[in-house]
Coordinates of N, CA and C in Angstrom, one line a residue:
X1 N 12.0 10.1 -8.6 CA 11.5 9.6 -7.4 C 11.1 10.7 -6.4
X2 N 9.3 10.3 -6.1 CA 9.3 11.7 -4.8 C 9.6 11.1 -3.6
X3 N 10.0 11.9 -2.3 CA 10.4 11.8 -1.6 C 8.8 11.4 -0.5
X4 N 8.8 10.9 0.2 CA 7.2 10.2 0.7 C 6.7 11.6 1.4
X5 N 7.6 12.9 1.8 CA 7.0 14.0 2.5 C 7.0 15.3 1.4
X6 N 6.7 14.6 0.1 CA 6.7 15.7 -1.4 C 5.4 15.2 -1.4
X7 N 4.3 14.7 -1.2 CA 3.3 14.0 -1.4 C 2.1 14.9 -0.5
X8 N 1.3 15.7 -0.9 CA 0.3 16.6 -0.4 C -1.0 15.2 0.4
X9 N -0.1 14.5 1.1 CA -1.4 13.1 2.3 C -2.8 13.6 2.3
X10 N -3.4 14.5 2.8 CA -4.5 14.7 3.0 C -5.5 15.1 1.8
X11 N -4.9 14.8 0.6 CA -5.5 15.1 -0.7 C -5.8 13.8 -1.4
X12 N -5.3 12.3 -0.4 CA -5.0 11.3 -1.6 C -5.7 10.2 -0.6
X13 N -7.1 11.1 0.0 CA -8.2 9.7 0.3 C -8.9 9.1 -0.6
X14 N -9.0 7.7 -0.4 CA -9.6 6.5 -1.4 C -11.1 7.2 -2.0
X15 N -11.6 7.1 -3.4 CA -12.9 7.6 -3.1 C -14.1 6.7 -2.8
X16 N -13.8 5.9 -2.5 CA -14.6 4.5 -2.2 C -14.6 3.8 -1.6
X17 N -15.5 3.4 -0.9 CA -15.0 2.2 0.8 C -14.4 0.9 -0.1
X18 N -14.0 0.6 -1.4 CA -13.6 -0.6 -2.0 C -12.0 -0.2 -3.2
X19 N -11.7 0.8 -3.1 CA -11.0 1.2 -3.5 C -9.6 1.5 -3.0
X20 N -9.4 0.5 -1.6 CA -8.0 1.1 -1.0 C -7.0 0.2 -1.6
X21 N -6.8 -0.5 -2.3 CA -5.8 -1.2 -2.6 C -5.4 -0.4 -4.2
X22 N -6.1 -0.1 -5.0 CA -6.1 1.1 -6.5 C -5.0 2.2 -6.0
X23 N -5.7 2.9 -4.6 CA -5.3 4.0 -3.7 C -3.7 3.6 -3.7
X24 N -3.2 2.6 -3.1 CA -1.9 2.1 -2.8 C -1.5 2.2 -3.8
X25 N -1.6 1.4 -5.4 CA -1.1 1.3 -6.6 C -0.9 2.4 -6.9
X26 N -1.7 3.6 -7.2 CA -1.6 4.9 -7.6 C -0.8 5.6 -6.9
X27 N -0.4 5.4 -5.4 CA 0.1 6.3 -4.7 C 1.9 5.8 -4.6
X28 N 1.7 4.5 -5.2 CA 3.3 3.4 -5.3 C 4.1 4.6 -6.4
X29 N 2.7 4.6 -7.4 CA 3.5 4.9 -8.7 C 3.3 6.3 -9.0
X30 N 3.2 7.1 -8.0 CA 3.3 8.4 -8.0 C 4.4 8.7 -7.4
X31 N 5.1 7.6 -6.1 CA 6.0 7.6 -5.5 C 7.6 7.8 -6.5
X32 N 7.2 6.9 -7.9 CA 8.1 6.2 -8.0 C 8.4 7.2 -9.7
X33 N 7.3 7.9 -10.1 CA 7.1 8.7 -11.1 C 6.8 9.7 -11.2
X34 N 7.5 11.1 -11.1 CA 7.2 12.3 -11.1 C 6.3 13.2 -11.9
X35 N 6.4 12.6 -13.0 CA 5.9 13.2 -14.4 C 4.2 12.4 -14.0
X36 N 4.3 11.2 -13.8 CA 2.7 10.6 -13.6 C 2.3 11.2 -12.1
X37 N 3.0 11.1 -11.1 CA 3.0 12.1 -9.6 C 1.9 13.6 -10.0
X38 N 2.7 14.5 -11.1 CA 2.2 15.7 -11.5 C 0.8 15.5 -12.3
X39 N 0.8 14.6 -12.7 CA -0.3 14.4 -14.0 C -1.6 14.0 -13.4
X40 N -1.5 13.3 -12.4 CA -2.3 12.0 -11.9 C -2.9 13.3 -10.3
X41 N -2.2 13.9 -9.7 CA -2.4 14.4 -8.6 C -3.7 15.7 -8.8
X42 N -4.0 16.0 -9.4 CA -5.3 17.7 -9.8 C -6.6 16.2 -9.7
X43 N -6.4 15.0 -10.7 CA -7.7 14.0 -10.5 C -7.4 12.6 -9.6
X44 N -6.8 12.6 -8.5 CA -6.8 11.2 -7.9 C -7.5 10.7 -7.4
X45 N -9.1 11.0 -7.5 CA -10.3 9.9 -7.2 C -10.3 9.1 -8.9
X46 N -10.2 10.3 -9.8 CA -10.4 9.5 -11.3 C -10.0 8.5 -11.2
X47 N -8.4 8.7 -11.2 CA -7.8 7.6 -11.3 C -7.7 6.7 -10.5
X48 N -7.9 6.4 -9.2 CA -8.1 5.7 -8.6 C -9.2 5.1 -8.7
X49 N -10.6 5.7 -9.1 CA -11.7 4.6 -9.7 C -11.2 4.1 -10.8
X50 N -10.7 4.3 -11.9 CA -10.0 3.6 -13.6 C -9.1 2.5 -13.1
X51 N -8.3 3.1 -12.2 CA -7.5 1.8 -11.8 C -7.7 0.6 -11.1
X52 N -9.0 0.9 -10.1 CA -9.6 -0.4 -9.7 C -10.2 -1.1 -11.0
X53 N -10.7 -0.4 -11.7 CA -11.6 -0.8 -13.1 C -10.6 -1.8 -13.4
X54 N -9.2 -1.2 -14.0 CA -8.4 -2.1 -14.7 C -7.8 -3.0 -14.1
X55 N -7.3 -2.9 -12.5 CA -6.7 -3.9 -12.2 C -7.5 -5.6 -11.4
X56 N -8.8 -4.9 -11.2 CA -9.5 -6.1 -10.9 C -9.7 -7.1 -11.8
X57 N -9.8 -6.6 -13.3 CA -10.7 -7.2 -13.6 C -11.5 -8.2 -13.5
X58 N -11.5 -9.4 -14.2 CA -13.0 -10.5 -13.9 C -13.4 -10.8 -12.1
X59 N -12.1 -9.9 -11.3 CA -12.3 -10.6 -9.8 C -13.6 -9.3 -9.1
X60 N -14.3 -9.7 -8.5 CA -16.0 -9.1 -7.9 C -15.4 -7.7 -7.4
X61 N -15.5 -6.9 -7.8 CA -14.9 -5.6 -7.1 C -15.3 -5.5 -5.8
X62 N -16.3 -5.5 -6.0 CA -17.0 -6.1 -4.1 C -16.0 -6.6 -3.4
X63 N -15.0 -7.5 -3.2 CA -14.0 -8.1 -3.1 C -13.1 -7.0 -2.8
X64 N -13.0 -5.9 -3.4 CA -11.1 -5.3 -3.4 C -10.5 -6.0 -4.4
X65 N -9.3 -5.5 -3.7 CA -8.4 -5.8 -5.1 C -7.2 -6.8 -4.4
X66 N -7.3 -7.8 -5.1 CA -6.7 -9.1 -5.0 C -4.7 -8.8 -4.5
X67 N -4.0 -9.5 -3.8 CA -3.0 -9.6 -4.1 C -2.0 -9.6 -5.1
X68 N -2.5 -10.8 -6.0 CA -2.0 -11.2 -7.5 C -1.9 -9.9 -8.4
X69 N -3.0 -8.8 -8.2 CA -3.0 -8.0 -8.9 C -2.6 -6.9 -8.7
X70 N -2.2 -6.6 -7.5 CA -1.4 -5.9 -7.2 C 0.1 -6.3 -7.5
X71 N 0.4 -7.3 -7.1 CA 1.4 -7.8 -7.8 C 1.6 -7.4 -9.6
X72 N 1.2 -7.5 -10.5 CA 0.9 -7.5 -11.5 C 1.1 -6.1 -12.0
X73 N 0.9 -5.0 -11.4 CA 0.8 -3.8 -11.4 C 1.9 -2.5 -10.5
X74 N 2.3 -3.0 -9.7 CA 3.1 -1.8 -9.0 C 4.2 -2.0 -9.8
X75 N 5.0 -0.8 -9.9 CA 6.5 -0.3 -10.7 C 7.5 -1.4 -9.5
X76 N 8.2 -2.3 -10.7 CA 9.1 -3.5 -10.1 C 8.7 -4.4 -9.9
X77 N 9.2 -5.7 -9.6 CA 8.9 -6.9 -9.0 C 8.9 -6.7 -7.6
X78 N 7.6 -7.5 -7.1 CA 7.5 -7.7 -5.9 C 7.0 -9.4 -6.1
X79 N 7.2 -9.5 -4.4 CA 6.6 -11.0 -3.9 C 5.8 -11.0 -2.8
X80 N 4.9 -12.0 -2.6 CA 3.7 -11.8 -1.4 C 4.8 -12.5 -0.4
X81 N 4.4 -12.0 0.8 CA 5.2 -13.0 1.6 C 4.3 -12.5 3.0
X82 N 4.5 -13.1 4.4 CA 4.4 -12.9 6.0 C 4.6 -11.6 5.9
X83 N 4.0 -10.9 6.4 CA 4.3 -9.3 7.2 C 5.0 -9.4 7.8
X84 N 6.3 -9.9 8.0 CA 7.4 -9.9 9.2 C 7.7 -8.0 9.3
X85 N 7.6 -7.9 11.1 CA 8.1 -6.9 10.5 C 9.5 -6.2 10.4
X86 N 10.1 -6.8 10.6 CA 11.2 -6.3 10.1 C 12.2 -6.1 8.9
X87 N 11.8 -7.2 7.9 CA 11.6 -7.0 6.6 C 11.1 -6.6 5.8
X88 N 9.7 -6.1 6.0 CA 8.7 -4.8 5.6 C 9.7 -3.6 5.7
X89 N 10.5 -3.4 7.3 CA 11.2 -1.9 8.0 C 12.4 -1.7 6.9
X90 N 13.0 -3.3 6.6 CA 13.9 -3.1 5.6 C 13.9 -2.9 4.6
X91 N 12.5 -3.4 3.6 CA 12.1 -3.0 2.1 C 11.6 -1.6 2.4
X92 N 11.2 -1.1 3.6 CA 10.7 0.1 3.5 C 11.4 1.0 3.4
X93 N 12.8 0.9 3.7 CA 14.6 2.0 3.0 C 14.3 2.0 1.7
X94 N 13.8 1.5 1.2 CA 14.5 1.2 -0.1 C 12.9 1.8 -0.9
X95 N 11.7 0.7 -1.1 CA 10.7 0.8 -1.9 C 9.3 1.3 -0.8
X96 N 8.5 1.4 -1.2 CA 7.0 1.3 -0.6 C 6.3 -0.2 -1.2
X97 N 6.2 -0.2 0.5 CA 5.5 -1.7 0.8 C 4.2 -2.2 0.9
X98 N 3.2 -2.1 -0.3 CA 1.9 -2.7 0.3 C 1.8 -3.9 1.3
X99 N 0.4 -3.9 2.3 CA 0.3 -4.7 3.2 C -0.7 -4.7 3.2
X100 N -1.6 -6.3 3.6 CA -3.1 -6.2 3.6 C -3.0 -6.6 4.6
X101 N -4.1 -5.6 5.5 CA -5.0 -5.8 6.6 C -6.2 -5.9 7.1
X102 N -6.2 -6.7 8.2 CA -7.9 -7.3 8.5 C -8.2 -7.5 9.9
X103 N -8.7 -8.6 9.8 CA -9.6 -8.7 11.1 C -8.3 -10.3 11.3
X104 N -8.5 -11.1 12.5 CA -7.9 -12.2 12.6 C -8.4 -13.4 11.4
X105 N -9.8 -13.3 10.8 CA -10.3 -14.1 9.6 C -10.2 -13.8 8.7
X106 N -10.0 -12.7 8.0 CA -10.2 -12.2 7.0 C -9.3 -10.5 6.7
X107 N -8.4 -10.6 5.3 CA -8.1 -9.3 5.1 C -9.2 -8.2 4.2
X108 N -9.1 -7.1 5.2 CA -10.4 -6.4 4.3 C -9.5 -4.8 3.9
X109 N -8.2 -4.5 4.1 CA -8.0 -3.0 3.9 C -6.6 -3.2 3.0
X110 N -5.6 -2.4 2.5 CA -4.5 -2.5 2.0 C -3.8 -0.8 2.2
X111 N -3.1 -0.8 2.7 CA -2.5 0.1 3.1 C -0.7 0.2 2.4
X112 N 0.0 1.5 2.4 CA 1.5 1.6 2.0 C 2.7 1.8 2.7
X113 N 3.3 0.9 3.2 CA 4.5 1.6 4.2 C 5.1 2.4 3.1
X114 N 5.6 3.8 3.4 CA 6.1 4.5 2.2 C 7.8 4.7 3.1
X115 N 8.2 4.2 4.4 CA 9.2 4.7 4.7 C 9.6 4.0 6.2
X116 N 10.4 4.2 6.4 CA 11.3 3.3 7.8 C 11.7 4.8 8.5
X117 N 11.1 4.7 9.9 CA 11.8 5.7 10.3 C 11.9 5.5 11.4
X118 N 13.4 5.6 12.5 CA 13.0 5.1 14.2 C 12.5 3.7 14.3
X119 N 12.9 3.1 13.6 CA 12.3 1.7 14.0 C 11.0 1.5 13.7
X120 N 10.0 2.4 13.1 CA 8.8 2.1 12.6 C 8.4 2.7 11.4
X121 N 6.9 1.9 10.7 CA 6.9 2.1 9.4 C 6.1 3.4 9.1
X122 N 6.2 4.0 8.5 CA 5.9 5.6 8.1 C 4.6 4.6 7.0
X123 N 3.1 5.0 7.4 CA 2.2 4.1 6.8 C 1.2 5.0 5.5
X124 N 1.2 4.8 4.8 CA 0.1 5.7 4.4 C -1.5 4.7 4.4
X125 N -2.5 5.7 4.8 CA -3.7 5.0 4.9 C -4.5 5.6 4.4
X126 N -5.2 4.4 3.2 CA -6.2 5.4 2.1 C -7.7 5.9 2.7
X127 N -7.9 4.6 3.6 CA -9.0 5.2 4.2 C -9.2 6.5 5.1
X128 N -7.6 6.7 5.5 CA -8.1 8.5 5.7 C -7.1 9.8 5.4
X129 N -6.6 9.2 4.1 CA -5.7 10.3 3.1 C -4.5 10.5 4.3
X130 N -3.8 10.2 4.6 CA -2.8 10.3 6.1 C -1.5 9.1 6.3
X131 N -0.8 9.8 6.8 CA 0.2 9.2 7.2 C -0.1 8.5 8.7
X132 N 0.3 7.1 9.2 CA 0.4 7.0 10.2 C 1.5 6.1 10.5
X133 N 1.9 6.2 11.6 CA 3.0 5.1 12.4 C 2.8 3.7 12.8
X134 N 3.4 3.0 13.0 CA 3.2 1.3 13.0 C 4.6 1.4 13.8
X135 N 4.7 0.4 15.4 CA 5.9 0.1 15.7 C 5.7 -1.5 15.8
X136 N 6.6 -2.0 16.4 CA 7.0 -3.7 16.2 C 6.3 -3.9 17.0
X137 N 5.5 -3.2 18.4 CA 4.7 -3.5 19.5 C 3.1 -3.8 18.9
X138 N 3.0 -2.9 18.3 CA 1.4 -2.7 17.9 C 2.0 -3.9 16.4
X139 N 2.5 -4.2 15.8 CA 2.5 -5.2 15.0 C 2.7 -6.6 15.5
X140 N 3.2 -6.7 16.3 CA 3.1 -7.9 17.1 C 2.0 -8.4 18.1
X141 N 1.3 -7.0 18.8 CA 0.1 -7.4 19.5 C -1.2 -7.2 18.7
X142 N -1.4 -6.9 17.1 CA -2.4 -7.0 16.2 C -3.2 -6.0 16.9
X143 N -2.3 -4.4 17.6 CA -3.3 -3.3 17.4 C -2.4 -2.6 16.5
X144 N -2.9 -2.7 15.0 CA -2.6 -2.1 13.9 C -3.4 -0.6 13.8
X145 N -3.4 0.8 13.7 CA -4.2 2.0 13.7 C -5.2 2.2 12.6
X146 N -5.5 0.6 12.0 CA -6.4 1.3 10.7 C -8.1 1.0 10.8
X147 N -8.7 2.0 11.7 CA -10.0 1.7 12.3 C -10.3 0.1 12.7
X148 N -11.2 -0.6 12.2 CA -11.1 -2.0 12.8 C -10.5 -3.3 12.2
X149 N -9.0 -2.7 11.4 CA -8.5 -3.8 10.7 C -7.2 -3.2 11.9
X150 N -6.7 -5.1 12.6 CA -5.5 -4.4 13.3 C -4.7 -5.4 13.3
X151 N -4.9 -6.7 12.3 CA -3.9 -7.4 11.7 C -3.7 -7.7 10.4
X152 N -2.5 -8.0 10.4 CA -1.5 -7.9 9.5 C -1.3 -9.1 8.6
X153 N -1.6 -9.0 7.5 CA -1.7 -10.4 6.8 C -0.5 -10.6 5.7
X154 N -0.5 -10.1 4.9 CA 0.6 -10.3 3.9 C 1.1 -8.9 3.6
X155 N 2.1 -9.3 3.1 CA 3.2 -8.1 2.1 C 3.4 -7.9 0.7
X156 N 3.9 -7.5 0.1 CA 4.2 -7.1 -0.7 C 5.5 -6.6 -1.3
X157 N 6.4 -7.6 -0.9 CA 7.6 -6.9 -0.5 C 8.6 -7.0 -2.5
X158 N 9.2 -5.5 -2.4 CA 10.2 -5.2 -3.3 C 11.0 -6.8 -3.3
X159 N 11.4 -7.5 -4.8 CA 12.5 -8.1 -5.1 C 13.6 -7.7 -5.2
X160 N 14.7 -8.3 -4.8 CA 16.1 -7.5 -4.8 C 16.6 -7.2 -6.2
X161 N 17.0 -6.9 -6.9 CA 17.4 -7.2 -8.2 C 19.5 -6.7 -8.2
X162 N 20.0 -7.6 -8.7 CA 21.2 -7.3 -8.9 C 21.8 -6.0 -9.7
X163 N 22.4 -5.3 -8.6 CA 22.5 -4.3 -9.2 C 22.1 -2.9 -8.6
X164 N 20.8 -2.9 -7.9 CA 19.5 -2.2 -8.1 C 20.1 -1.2 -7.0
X165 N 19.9 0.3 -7.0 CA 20.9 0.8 -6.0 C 19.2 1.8 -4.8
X166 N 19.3 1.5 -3.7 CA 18.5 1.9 -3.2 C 18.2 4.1 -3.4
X167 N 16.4 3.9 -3.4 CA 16.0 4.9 -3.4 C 16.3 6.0 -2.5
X168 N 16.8 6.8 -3.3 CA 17.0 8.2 -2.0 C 15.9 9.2 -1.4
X169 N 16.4 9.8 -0.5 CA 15.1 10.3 0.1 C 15.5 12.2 -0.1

């Protein structure tokens, strides 16, 4: 398991205005795999174009990449649910939390809480290889920091599994 500040941010921008949700996947399971972390990190536009390839499939890439299939793809079970945030702050101790974001109509971006810290979520954003902050204020008044997506639509939150002993940092 890497630690979310072993992670060189400014090297792991999306290479494609349709590619931020691949970005998240790859960046989940670099989190969560050291050996793929090392392997995956010298080409991570490659793989992050391969990975939209594979995980879209028949859905319009034009589109992004669906919830379902992110679901389908990140290391563990997850479930979609409300962006509450404070359940996001709490899966974020433990896992990295995809979240899609948009406009009040429509979700257009997907982003990664990789961490809980202070009461807010330690965010990674593919559209600008970077870490940013999210507090309960700016998630409640839908000014979210990710250029002109500033609400909050769904989650992605870790399943508990019995047993399962939280990630260290």
């Amino acid at each position: 398991m890497i630690a979310p500040d072993g992670l060189p941010w400014g090297r792991l921008k999306q290479p494609d205005r349709l590619s931020c949700g691949a970005a998240v996947l790859v960046v989940a399971r670099m989190l969560s795999d050291e050996v793929y972390a090392g392997r995956v990190l010298p080409r991570f536009a490659e793989e992050v174009l391969a990975t939209h390839r594979e995980v879209v499939g028949w859905w319009p890439r034009a589109l992004g990449t669906p919830p379902w299939a992110l679901l389908r793809h990140l290391p563990g079970r997850h479930r979609l649910t409300r962006p509450d945030f404070a359940a996001v702050l709490a899966a974020a101790e433990h896992d990295p939390v995809p979240v899609y974001v948009g406009t009040r109509v429509l979700p257009r971006h997907v982003v990664l809480v990789v961490a809980a810290a202070h009461g807010t979520w330690v965010v990674y954003d593919p559209a600008r290889g970077g870490l940013v902050t999210v507090d309960a204020e700016q998630h409640a008044q839908d000014r979210l920091p990710f250029g002109r997506w500033h609400h909050a639509w769904w989650a992605l939150v870790p399943r508990a599994t019995p047993g399962a002993r939280p990630r260290t940092r």
